[in-house]
Structures are given as structure tokens and as C-alpha cells.
Amino acid sequence: MKDVYILGIESSCDETSISIVKNGCEEIATTVLTQMDTHAKFGGVVPEIASRMHTENITIVLEDLLSKAKMQVSDVDAIAVTYAPGLLGSLLVGVEFAKTLSLVYEKPLIATHHIAGHIYANNLVKKLEFPLLAVVVSGGHTELVLMEDDYKFKVLGTTKDDAIGESFDKVARVLGLPYPGGPNVEKYASLGNPTYDLPKPMDNDELDFSFSGLKSAVINLKHNEEQRGNKIREYDLACSFQTVAFDQIIRKSRLAIERYNIKRVIVAGGVSASANLREEMQKLCAEKNVDLSIPPMKYCTDNATMIACAAYPQFLKHDFSDFSLHAKSQEYFFKNEDM
Ligand code: KG4
Ligand code: ZN
């Protein structure tokens, strides 16, 4: 079969990124321009600034990518873009840019979901083999998903309230840590010990998750200690929170592995950048004799490489979009078992 080159575009949050990937698994080149330093000054992503910066940067990112790849847009077979979920203004910049490239260069347009990107980033390590259990841990998702084939999903467990990444971001704020929250909580946690007693959420045999009670427990503990005039040991509190949060992921993953006789696990989403979670997942999978895949660190945070990977099965199925494609700030990914 002829090689397929897909140009992927990602602009759902504060990274402008474009990539070319061959056959859904071989990165030709990627450019990522992050706005993190700008948003850090405001303590979080400012949507209006994010979309303006995407607009300013996206052609520069494309030029840089093409020169690294030593290719032209006319050389690729399709243009893929993250259409959901994310900041609407930011998504729109990517979607309209993708439509323009598709129109000018007469290439099919592929609308790819951001979470599909996080899942298919694993193809950069090793081609997905089915069935597998996807442990999805991101800013907006916490799910255990059984994948029986490309884009065939069965949700085994999901969060009843906050997503795990969201809880890291909220706890970071409580601890007064700057944006981005997750990596900063991890840094603090690495300097402390889990000495604070926090409640273990969902201590049962269900596969669902909960993170809001844990976050509230952190807030209450800090408040109560301050009321008593005690100083909080921030490193220990970060470590205690992280330990309980990841314990929940590991406990539920273990249950799913046992219940569904899982042989392969992949981890997807921004929280998989955590060294601590990576280590705990490795221990679990070694204990259960399960094959584990986690994307390399640079593909855990938002990038267009993962979008071009996720678009490949869509390309093979001719799942193309027309120019009526809209960006969507929210769209639940696992709503159907089929694409
Ligand atoms: O997957 P992602 O890009 O979000 C969505 O696509 O929804 O990941 C971003 C999330 C943020 O909540 C961030 O705090 C979290 O991933 N995160 C981490 C770490 N690095 C990023 N959480 C815990 N530890 C980390 N090292
Ligand atoms: Zn993401």
C-alpha cells in the first residue's frame, strides 16, 4: 500500500502545533509553539489571549514545520485538525486554517477529537494491538476504556465529578502554585511524604472514579490547620494528595485488568506525563504480566503529532469532513461504540 502522509494541526488550548506523520505512526517532523509563559503571568490560560496568539503564530509554525520536514503541503495526503474539545476561539483558528489548506491544496479534511489524539500518540511507540485497556487521564477526562478495534470503545469506568488533571490544577491553586498546576504539584510532591491523612475515594469494587471529595478534603484540611494557627507542610500535602489520587487510578486499573482479563494497557492524556504515575503503572503491569505502553513525555502534553496519528484510521475509513466543519468546545468522545 502507498504510504500515507497526514498533516495534523492542534490548537485547542495554549499550544500551536503542526506535524506531519507517515502511516499514523512515524513522525516526520513536528513544531510546537507554547504560550505557557504568557499565560503563567495570569495564573491560567486566558482564552482571548490564546486565540490571538494562535492567529499570530499558526503560519510561522507551518513554515517551520515544512522546512524541518523538507516537504510541501502539496506532498501530504490529508489535513487533520483538532475540532473538539477545548477553547472555542483557539479551536477555531486551527479549524479555519485546516479548511483553508484543504481547499487550496485540494486535500481531504479530517476532524479529529483531541482525546483520540492522546490515545493514538501510543502508536508512536508501538502500533496499538486490540483488545486493549486505555487508561485516559487528562485535564477533562478520567476513563477506563476497552478498545476492541480502532475507534471502537466501551467505557468501563468514568469520573462521577472532576477529572484527575482538573483536580491537580485545583489543588495547585489551593497550594498557591503557579500555572501549569499538575507538573508543579508533582514537583512539590517529590519533596514531601504522604503524611496527611486524606480520604480514599471510591473505596469499592466499582470502576468509576471520583476526585472532587479529595480536592475538598485538601481545601478543608488547609483551612482547618490555618484556623488552628498551624503552618501547612505544603510538600507533604502535595505528596499526600498525589498518592491518594494515583492510588485510585491504579486500584481501578487493577480491577479492570482482573475483571476483563486484560493483556494490554495504554495510558493517554496529559497526566501520563507524571513520572510517579508512569512508575506506578509500570509496577502494576509488571505484577499482572500485562503489556504496557505510555507515550514518551513530549507526546503526553498537547501536540499535533498525536492528531496526525489519530487521523490515520479515519483516513483509511474515508471519514472526511466538508467545509461546514465547526469547532466544538465540548464534545464527549466516547459517546458511541462505533465511529
Ligand atoms: O490531556 P491534557 O492536555 O488535558 C486535556 O486534553 O483535557 O492534560 C492537561 C492536564 C492538566 O490538568 C495538567 O495539570 C495535567 O494534565 N498534568 C499533570 C502533569 N502534567 C500535566 N498532572 C499531574 N502530574 C503531572 N506531571
Ligand atoms: Zn490534551
CSV table of C-alpha atoms and ligand atoms in Angstrom, one decimal:
chain,number,residue,atom,x,y,z
A,1,MET,CA,0.0,0.0,0.0
A,2,LYS,CA,1.1,3.5,-0.7
A,3,ASP,CA,2.5,5.5,2.2
A,4,VAL,CA,0.1,8.0,3.7
A,5,TYR,CA,1.3,11.4,5.0
A,6,ILE,CA,-1.1,13.3,7.2
A,7,LEU,CA,-0.5,16.9,8.2
A,8,GLY,CA,-2.1,17.4,11.7
A,9,ILE,CA,-3.0,20.7,13.4
A,10,GLU,CA,-3.6,21.2,17.1
A,11,SER,CA,-4.7,24.5,18.7
A,12,SER,CA,-7.2,23.5,21.3
A,13,CYS,CA,-5.6,25.2,24.3
A,14,ASP,CA,-2.3,27.1,24.6
A,15,GLU,CA,-0.1,25.2,22.2
A,16,THR,CA,0.0,25.9,18.5
A,17,SER,CA,1.3,22.8,16.8
A,18,ILE,CA,1.6,21.3,13.3
A,19,SER,CA,3.1,17.9,12.4
A,20,ILE,CA,3.5,15.5,9.5
A,21,VAL,CA,3.2,11.8,10.3
A,22,LYS,CA,3.7,8.9,8.0
A,23,ASN,CA,1.2,5.9,8.1
A,24,GLY,CA,-0.2,7.0,11.5
A,25,CYS,CA,3.0,6.0,13.4
A,26,GLU,CA,6.1,7.6,12.0
A,27,GLU,CA,6.8,11.2,12.9
A,28,ILE,CA,8.4,13.1,10.0
A,29,ALA,CA,8.5,16.5,11.8
A,30,THR,CA,6.6,18.5,14.4
A,31,THR,CA,6.6,22.1,15.5
A,32,VAL,CA,5.0,23.1,18.9
A,33,LEU,CA,4.9,26.7,19.9
A,34,THR,CA,3.7,27.0,23.5
A,35,GLN,CA,2.2,30.1,25.1
A,36,MET,CA,2.7,28.8,28.6
A,37,ASP,CA,5.0,31.6,29.7
A,38,THR,CA,2.4,34.2,28.7
A,39,HIS,CA,-0.5,32.6,30.5
A,40,ALA,CA,1.6,31.8,33.6
A,41,LYS,CA,1.6,35.5,34.3
A,42,PHE,CA,-2.2,35.4,34.7
A,43,GLY,CA,-2.3,32.1,36.7
A,44,GLY,CA,-4.1,30.2,33.9
A,45,VAL,CA,-4.9,30.2,30.2
A,46,VAL,CA,-6.6,33.5,29.1
A,47,PRO,CA,-8.9,32.4,26.2
A,48,GLU,CA,-8.8,35.7,24.4
A,49,ILE,CA,-5.0,35.9,24.5
A,50,ALA,CA,-4.7,32.3,23.5
A,51,SER,CA,-6.8,32.7,20.3
A,52,ARG,CA,-5.0,35.9,19.4
A,53,MET,CA,-1.6,34.2,19.8
A,54,HIS,CA,-2.7,31.1,17.7
A,55,THR,CA,-3.7,33.5,14.9
A,56,GLU,CA,-0.3,35.3,15.1
A,57,ASN,CA,1.7,32.1,15.2
A,58,ILE,CA,0.0,29.5,13.1
A,59,THR,CA,1.6,30.4,9.7
A,60,ILE,CA,5.0,30.7,11.4
A,61,VAL,CA,4.5,27.2,12.8
A,62,LEU,CA,3.6,25.8,9.4
A,63,GLU,CA,6.6,27.4,7.7
A,64,ASP,CA,8.9,26.0,10.4
A,65,LEU,CA,7.3,22.5,10.2
A,66,LEU,CA,7.6,22.4,6.4
A,67,SER,CA,11.3,23.4,6.5
A,68,LYS,CA,12.0,20.7,9.1
A,69,ALA,CA,10.1,18.1,7.2
A,70,LYS,CA,11.6,19.2,3.8
A,71,MET,CA,8.1,18.8,2.4
A,72,GLN,CA,5.3,21.0,1.0
A,73,VAL,CA,1.7,20.9,1.9
A,74,SER,CA,1.1,19.5,-1.6
A,75,ASP,CA,3.1,16.4,-0.7
A,76,VAL,CA,0.7,15.3,2.1
A,77,ASP,CA,-2.4,13.1,1.6
A,78,ALA,CA,-4.8,14.8,4.1
A,79,ILE,CA,-5.2,17.7,6.6
A,80,ALA,CA,-6.3,16.7,10.1
A,81,VAL,CA,-7.3,19.1,12.8
A,82,THR,CA,-8.5,19.0,16.4
A,83,TYR,CA,-12.1,20.2,16.2
A,84,ALA,CA,-13.1,19.4,19.9
A,85,PRO,CA,-12.9,19.8,22.8
A,86,GLY,CA,-11.1,23.0,24.0
A,87,LEU,CA,-11.3,26.7,24.0
A,88,LEU,CA,-13.6,27.7,21.2
A,89,GLY,CA,-11.6,30.7,19.9
A,90,SER,CA,-8.4,28.6,19.9
A,91,LEU,CA,-10.0,25.6,18.2
A,92,LEU,CA,-11.5,27.9,15.5
A,93,VAL,CA,-8.1,29.2,14.5
A,94,GLY,CA,-6.9,25.6,13.8
A,95,VAL,CA,-10.1,24.5,12.1
A,96,GLU,CA,-10.3,27.5,9.8
A,97,PHE,CA,-6.6,27.2,8.9
A,98,ALA,CA,-7.1,23.5,8.2
A,99,LYS,CA,-10.1,24.2,5.9
A,100,THR,CA,-8.1,26.8,4.0
A,101,LEU,CA,-5.2,24.4,3.4
A,102,SER,CA,-7.7,21.7,2.4
A,103,LEU,CA,-9.4,24.0,-0.1
A,104,VAL,CA,-6.2,25.5,-1.6
A,105,TYR,CA,-4.3,22.2,-1.8
A,106,GLU,CA,-7.3,20.0,-2.6
A,107,LYS,CA,-6.7,17.6,0.2
A,108,PRO,CA,-9.3,15.8,2.3
A,109,LEU,CA,-10.1,17.3,5.6
A,110,ILE,CA,-10.2,15.2,8.8
A,111,ALA,CA,-11.9,16.3,12.0
A,112,THR,CA,-10.1,14.6,14.9
A,113,HIS,CA,-11.0,14.6,18.6
A,114,HIS,CA,-8.4,15.7,21.0
A,115,ILE,CA,-8.7,12.7,23.2
A,116,ALA,CA,-8.3,10.4,20.2
A,117,GLY,CA,-5.0,12.2,19.7
A,118,HIS,CA,-3.9,11.4,23.3
A,119,ILE,CA,-4.8,7.7,22.7
A,120,TYR,CA,-3.2,7.3,19.3
A,121,ALA,CA,0.0,9.0,20.5
A,122,ASN,CA,0.8,5.5,21.7
A,123,ASN,CA,1.2,4.4,18.0
A,124,LEU,CA,4.4,6.4,18.0
A,125,VAL,CA,5.8,3.8,20.4
A,126,LYS,CA,4.3,0.7,19.1
A,127,LYS,CA,1.2,0.1,16.9
A,128,LEU,CA,-1.9,-0.4,19.0
A,129,GLU,CA,-3.0,-4.1,19.2
A,130,PHE,CA,-6.5,-4.9,20.2
A,131,PRO,CA,-8.2,-5.6,22.6
A,132,LEU,CA,-6.6,-3.2,25.0
A,133,LEU,CA,-7.5,-1.1,28.1
A,134,ALA,CA,-6.9,2.6,27.6
A,135,VAL,CA,-6.4,4.5,30.9
A,136,VAL,CA,-7.3,8.0,29.9
A,137,VAL,CA,-6.1,10.6,32.4
A,138,SER,CA,-6.3,14.2,31.2
A,139,GLY,CA,-7.5,17.7,32.2
A,140,GLY,CA,-11.1,16.8,31.1
A,141,HIS,CA,-11.2,13.0,31.1
A,142,THR,CA,-10.7,10.2,33.6
A,143,GLU,CA,-11.8,6.9,31.9
A,144,LEU,CA,-11.1,3.2,31.7
A,145,VAL,CA,-11.9,2.3,28.1
A,146,LEU,CA,-11.9,-1.1,26.5
A,147,MET,CA,-10.9,-0.7,22.8
A,148,GLU,CA,-11.7,-3.7,20.6
A,149,ASP,CA,-10.6,-2.1,17.4
A,150,ASP,CA,-9.7,1.4,16.0
A,151,TYR,CA,-12.3,3.9,17.3
A,152,LYS,CA,-14.3,1.1,18.9
A,153,PHE,CA,-14.8,2.0,22.6
A,154,LYS,CA,-16.6,0.6,25.6
A,155,VAL,CA,-16.3,2.8,28.7
A,156,LEU,CA,-15.8,0.6,31.7
A,157,GLY,CA,-15.5,3.4,34.2
A,158,THR,CA,-15.6,7.2,34.3
A,159,THR,CA,-15.4,10.0,36.8
A,160,LYS,CA,-18.6,11.0,38.7
A,161,ASP,CA,-17.3,14.5,39.1
A,162,ASP,CA,-13.9,16.2,38.4
A,163,ALA,CA,-11.3,14.8,36.0
A,164,ILE,CA,-8.0,13.9,37.6
A,165,GLY,CA,-6.0,16.7,35.8
A,166,GLU,CA,-8.6,19.2,36.9
A,167,SER,CA,-8.2,18.1,40.5
A,168,PHE,CA,-4.4,18.6,40.2
A,169,ASP,CA,-4.9,22.0,38.8
A,170,LYS,CA,-7.4,22.9,41.6
A,171,VAL,CA,-5.1,21.6,44.3
A,172,ALA,CA,-2.2,23.6,42.8
A,173,ARG,CA,-4.3,26.7,43.2
A,174,VAL,CA,-5.0,25.8,46.9
A,175,LEU,CA,-1.3,25.4,47.4
A,176,GLY,CA,-0.6,28.7,45.7
A,177,LEU,CA,1.4,27.0,42.9
A,178,PRO,CA,1.7,28.7,39.6
A,179,TYR,CA,0.2,27.5,36.3
A,180,PRO,CA,0.5,24.8,35.0
A,181,GLY,CA,-0.8,23.1,38.1
A,182,GLY,CA,-0.1,19.4,37.5
A,183,PRO,CA,3.7,19.5,37.0
A,184,ASN,CA,4.1,21.9,39.9
A,185,VAL,CA,2.1,19.6,42.3
A,186,GLU,CA,4.3,16.8,41.1
A,187,LYS,CA,7.5,18.9,41.9
A,188,TYR,CA,6.2,19.6,45.4
A,189,ALA,CA,5.1,16.0,46.0
A,190,SER,CA,8.6,14.8,45.1
A,191,LEU,CA,10.0,16.9,48.0
A,192,GLY,CA,7.5,15.6,50.6
A,193,ASN,CA,6.0,12.5,52.2
A,194,PRO,CA,2.4,11.3,52.3
A,195,THR,CA,1.9,12.2,56.0
A,196,TYR,CA,-1.5,13.8,55.8
A,197,ASP,CA,-4.5,11.5,56.1
A,198,LEU,CA,-6.8,12.1,53.2
A,199,PRO,CA,-9.9,10.1,52.4
A,200,LYS,CA,-9.6,7.3,49.9
A,201,PRO,CA,-12.3,8.0,47.2
A,202,MET,CA,-14.4,5.2,45.7
A,203,ASP,CA,-13.0,2.5,48.0
A,204,ASN,CA,-15.3,-0.1,46.5
A,205,ASP,CA,-15.4,-2.6,43.6
A,206,GLU,CA,-16.8,-0.1,41.0
A,207,LEU,CA,-14.7,1.0,38.1
A,208,ASP,CA,-15.8,4.7,38.4
A,209,PHE,CA,-13.7,7.4,39.8
A,210,SER,CA,-14.3,10.5,42.0
A,211,PHE,CA,-11.9,13.4,42.6
A,212,SER,CA,-14.0,16.3,44.0
A,213,GLY,CA,-14.2,14.9,47.6
A,214,LEU,CA,-10.4,14.5,47.6
A,215,LYS,CA,-10.0,18.1,46.4
A,216,SER,CA,-12.4,19.3,49.1
A,217,ALA,CA,-10.6,17.4,51.7
A,218,VAL,CA,-7.3,19.2,50.8
A,219,ILE,CA,-9.1,22.6,50.9
A,220,ASN,CA,-10.7,21.8,54.3
A,221,LEU,CA,-7.5,20.4,55.8
A,222,LYS,CA,-5.6,23.5,54.8
A,223,HIS,CA,-8.4,25.8,56.1
A,224,ASN,CA,-8.6,23.9,59.5
A,225,GLU,CA,-4.9,23.9,60.0
A,226,GLU,CA,-4.8,27.6,59.3
A,227,GLN,CA,-7.7,28.3,61.7
A,228,ARG,CA,-5.7,26.5,64.4
A,229,GLY,CA,-2.7,28.6,63.6
A,230,ASN,CA,-0.7,25.6,62.3
A,231,LYS,CA,1.5,26.0,59.2
A,232,ILE,CA,0.8,23.6,56.4
A,233,ARG,CA,3.6,21.4,55.2
A,234,GLU,CA,3.0,22.1,51.5
A,235,TYR,CA,5.3,19.4,50.2
A,236,ASP,CA,3.7,16.7,52.4
A,237,LEU,CA,0.2,17.9,51.4
A,238,ALA,CA,1.0,17.8,47.7
A,239,CYS,CA,2.5,14.3,48.2
A,240,SER,CA,-0.5,13.1,50.2
A,241,PHE,CA,-2.9,14.3,47.6
A,242,GLN,CA,-0.9,12.8,44.7
A,243,THR,CA,-0.6,9.5,46.4
A,244,VAL,CA,-4.3,9.2,47.0
A,245,ALA,CA,-5.2,10.4,43.5
A,246,PHE,CA,-2.9,7.9,41.8
A,247,ASP,CA,-3.8,5.1,44.1
A,248,GLN,CA,-7.4,5.5,42.8
A,249,ILE,CA,-6.2,5.2,39.2
A,250,ILE,CA,-4.1,2.2,40.0
A,251,ARG,CA,-6.8,0.4,42.1
A,252,LYS,CA,-9.4,0.8,39.4
A,253,SER,CA,-7.0,-0.1,36.6
A,254,ARG,CA,-6.1,-3.3,38.6
A,255,LEU,CA,-9.8,-4.2,39.0
A,256,ALA,CA,-10.4,-3.7,35.2
A,257,ILE,CA,-7.4,-5.8,34.3
A,258,GLU,CA,-8.6,-8.6,36.5
A,259,ARG,CA,-12.3,-8.3,35.6
A,260,TYR,CA,-11.8,-8.2,31.8
A,261,ASN,CA,-8.7,-10.3,31.6
A,262,ILE,CA,-6.7,-7.5,30.0
A,263,LYS,CA,-3.4,-8.3,28.3
A,264,ARG,CA,-2.5,-4.8,27.0
A,265,VAL,CA,-2.8,-1.4,28.6
A,266,ILE,CA,-2.1,2.0,27.2
A,267,VAL,CA,-2.1,5.3,29.1
A,268,ALA,CA,-3.3,8.5,27.4
A,269,GLY,CA,-3.6,12.2,28.4
A,270,GLY,CA,-1.6,14.9,30.0
A,271,VAL,CA,-1.5,13.4,33.4
A,272,SER,CA,0.5,10.5,31.9
A,273,ALA,CA,3.4,13.0,31.9
A,274,SER,CA,3.7,12.3,35.7
A,275,ALA,CA,6.8,10.3,36.4
A,276,ASN,CA,5.1,9.0,39.6
A,277,LEU,CA,2.0,7.7,37.7
A,278,ARG,CA,4.3,6.2,35.0
A,279,GLU,CA,6.2,4.3,37.6
A,280,GLU,CA,3.1,3.1,39.4
A,281,MET,CA,1.5,1.9,36.1
A,282,GLN,CA,4.7,0.1,35.3
A,283,LYS,CA,4.7,-1.7,38.7
A,284,LEU,CA,1.0,-2.7,38.2
A,285,CYS,CA,1.5,-4.0,34.7
A,286,ALA,CA,4.6,-5.9,35.7
A,287,GLU,CA,2.8,-7.5,38.6
A,288,LYS,CA,-0.2,-8.5,36.3
A,289,ASN,CA,2.1,-9.5,33.4
A,290,VAL,CA,0.4,-7.0,31.1
A,291,ASP,CA,2.0,-5.2,28.2
A,292,LEU,CA,2.1,-1.5,28.9
A,293,SER,CA,2.5,1.5,26.6
A,294,ILE,CA,2.8,5.1,27.6
A,295,PRO,CA,3.8,7.8,25.1
A,296,PRO,CA,7.2,9.4,25.6
A,297,MET,CA,6.9,12.6,27.7
A,298,LYS,CA,7.0,15.0,24.8
A,299,TYR,CA,3.9,13.4,23.3
A,300,CYS,CA,1.9,13.4,26.6
A,301,THR,CA,1.4,17.2,26.5
A,302,ASP,CA,-0.6,18.7,23.7
A,303,ASN,CA,1.0,18.3,20.2
A,304,ALA,CA,-0.1,17.9,16.7
A,305,THR,CA,1.8,14.6,16.2
A,306,MET,CA,-0.8,12.7,18.1
A,307,ILE,CA,-3.6,14.4,16.0
A,308,ALA,CA,-1.9,13.2,12.7
A,309,CYS,CA,-1.6,9.7,14.3
A,310,ALA,CA,-5.3,9.6,15.3
A,311,ALA,CA,-6.4,10.8,11.9
A,312,TYR,CA,-4.8,7.8,10.1
A,313,PRO,CA,-7.6,5.2,10.9
A,314,GLN,CA,-10.1,7.9,9.9
A,315,PHE,CA,-8.2,8.4,6.6
A,316,LEU,CA,-8.4,4.7,5.9
A,317,LYS,CA,-12.2,4.7,6.5
A,318,HIS,CA,-12.6,7.8,4.4
A,319,ASP,CA,-14.1,9.6,7.4
A,320,PHE,CA,-13.7,13.1,5.9
A,321,SER,CA,-15.3,16.4,6.7
A,322,ASP,CA,-16.7,19.1,4.5
A,323,PHE,CA,-16.2,22.8,4.9
A,324,SER,CA,-19.2,23.0,7.2
A,325,LEU,CA,-17.0,21.6,10.0
A,326,HIS,CA,-17.4,23.5,13.2
A,327,ALA,CA,-15.1,23.7,16.2
A,328,LYS,CA,-16.8,22.4,19.4
A,329,SER,CA,-15.7,23.5,22.9
A,330,GLN,CA,-17.3,20.4,24.4
A,331,GLU,CA,-17.9,17.0,22.8
A,332,TYR,CA,-17.8,13.8,24.7
A,333,PHE,CA,-15.6,11.4,22.8
A,334,PHE,CA,-16.7,8.0,23.9
A,335,LYS,CA,-20.4,8.5,23.1
A,336,ASN,CA,-20.6,5.7,20.6
A,337,GLU,CA,-19.0,2.3,20.3
A,338,ASP,CA,-18.5,3.0,16.6
A,339,MET,CA,-17.1,5.9,14.7
B,1,KG4,O1,-4.5,15.8,28.5
B,1,KG4,P1,-4.4,17.2,28.7
B,1,KG4,O2,-3.8,18.0,27.6
B,1,KG4,O3,-5.8,17.8,29.0
B,1,KG4,C1,-6.9,17.6,28.2
B,1,KG4,O4,-6.6,17.3,27.0
B,1,KG4,O5,-8.0,17.6,28.7
B,1,KG4,O6,-3.6,17.4,30.0
B,1,KG4,C2,-3.5,18.5,30.8
B,1,KG4,C3,-3.7,18.1,32.2
B,1,KG4,C4,-3.7,19.3,33.2
B,1,KG4,O7,-4.8,19.2,34.0
B,1,KG4,C5,-2.4,19.2,33.9
B,1,KG4,O8,-2.4,19.7,35.2
B,1,KG4,C6,-2.2,17.7,33.9
B,1,KG4,O9,-2.6,17.3,32.6
B,1,KG4,N1,-0.8,17.3,34.1
B,1,KG4,C7,-0.3,16.7,35.2
B,1,KG4,C8,1.1,16.5,35.0
B,1,KG4,N2,1.4,17.1,33.8
B,1,KG4,C9,0.3,17.6,33.3
B,1,KG4,N3,-0.9,16.2,36.2
B,1,KG4,C10,-0.1,15.6,37.2
B,1,KG4,N4,1.2,15.5,37.1
B,1,KG4,C11,1.9,15.9,36.0
B,1,KG4,N5,3.2,15.8,35.9
B,2,ZN,ZN,-4.6,17.4,25.8
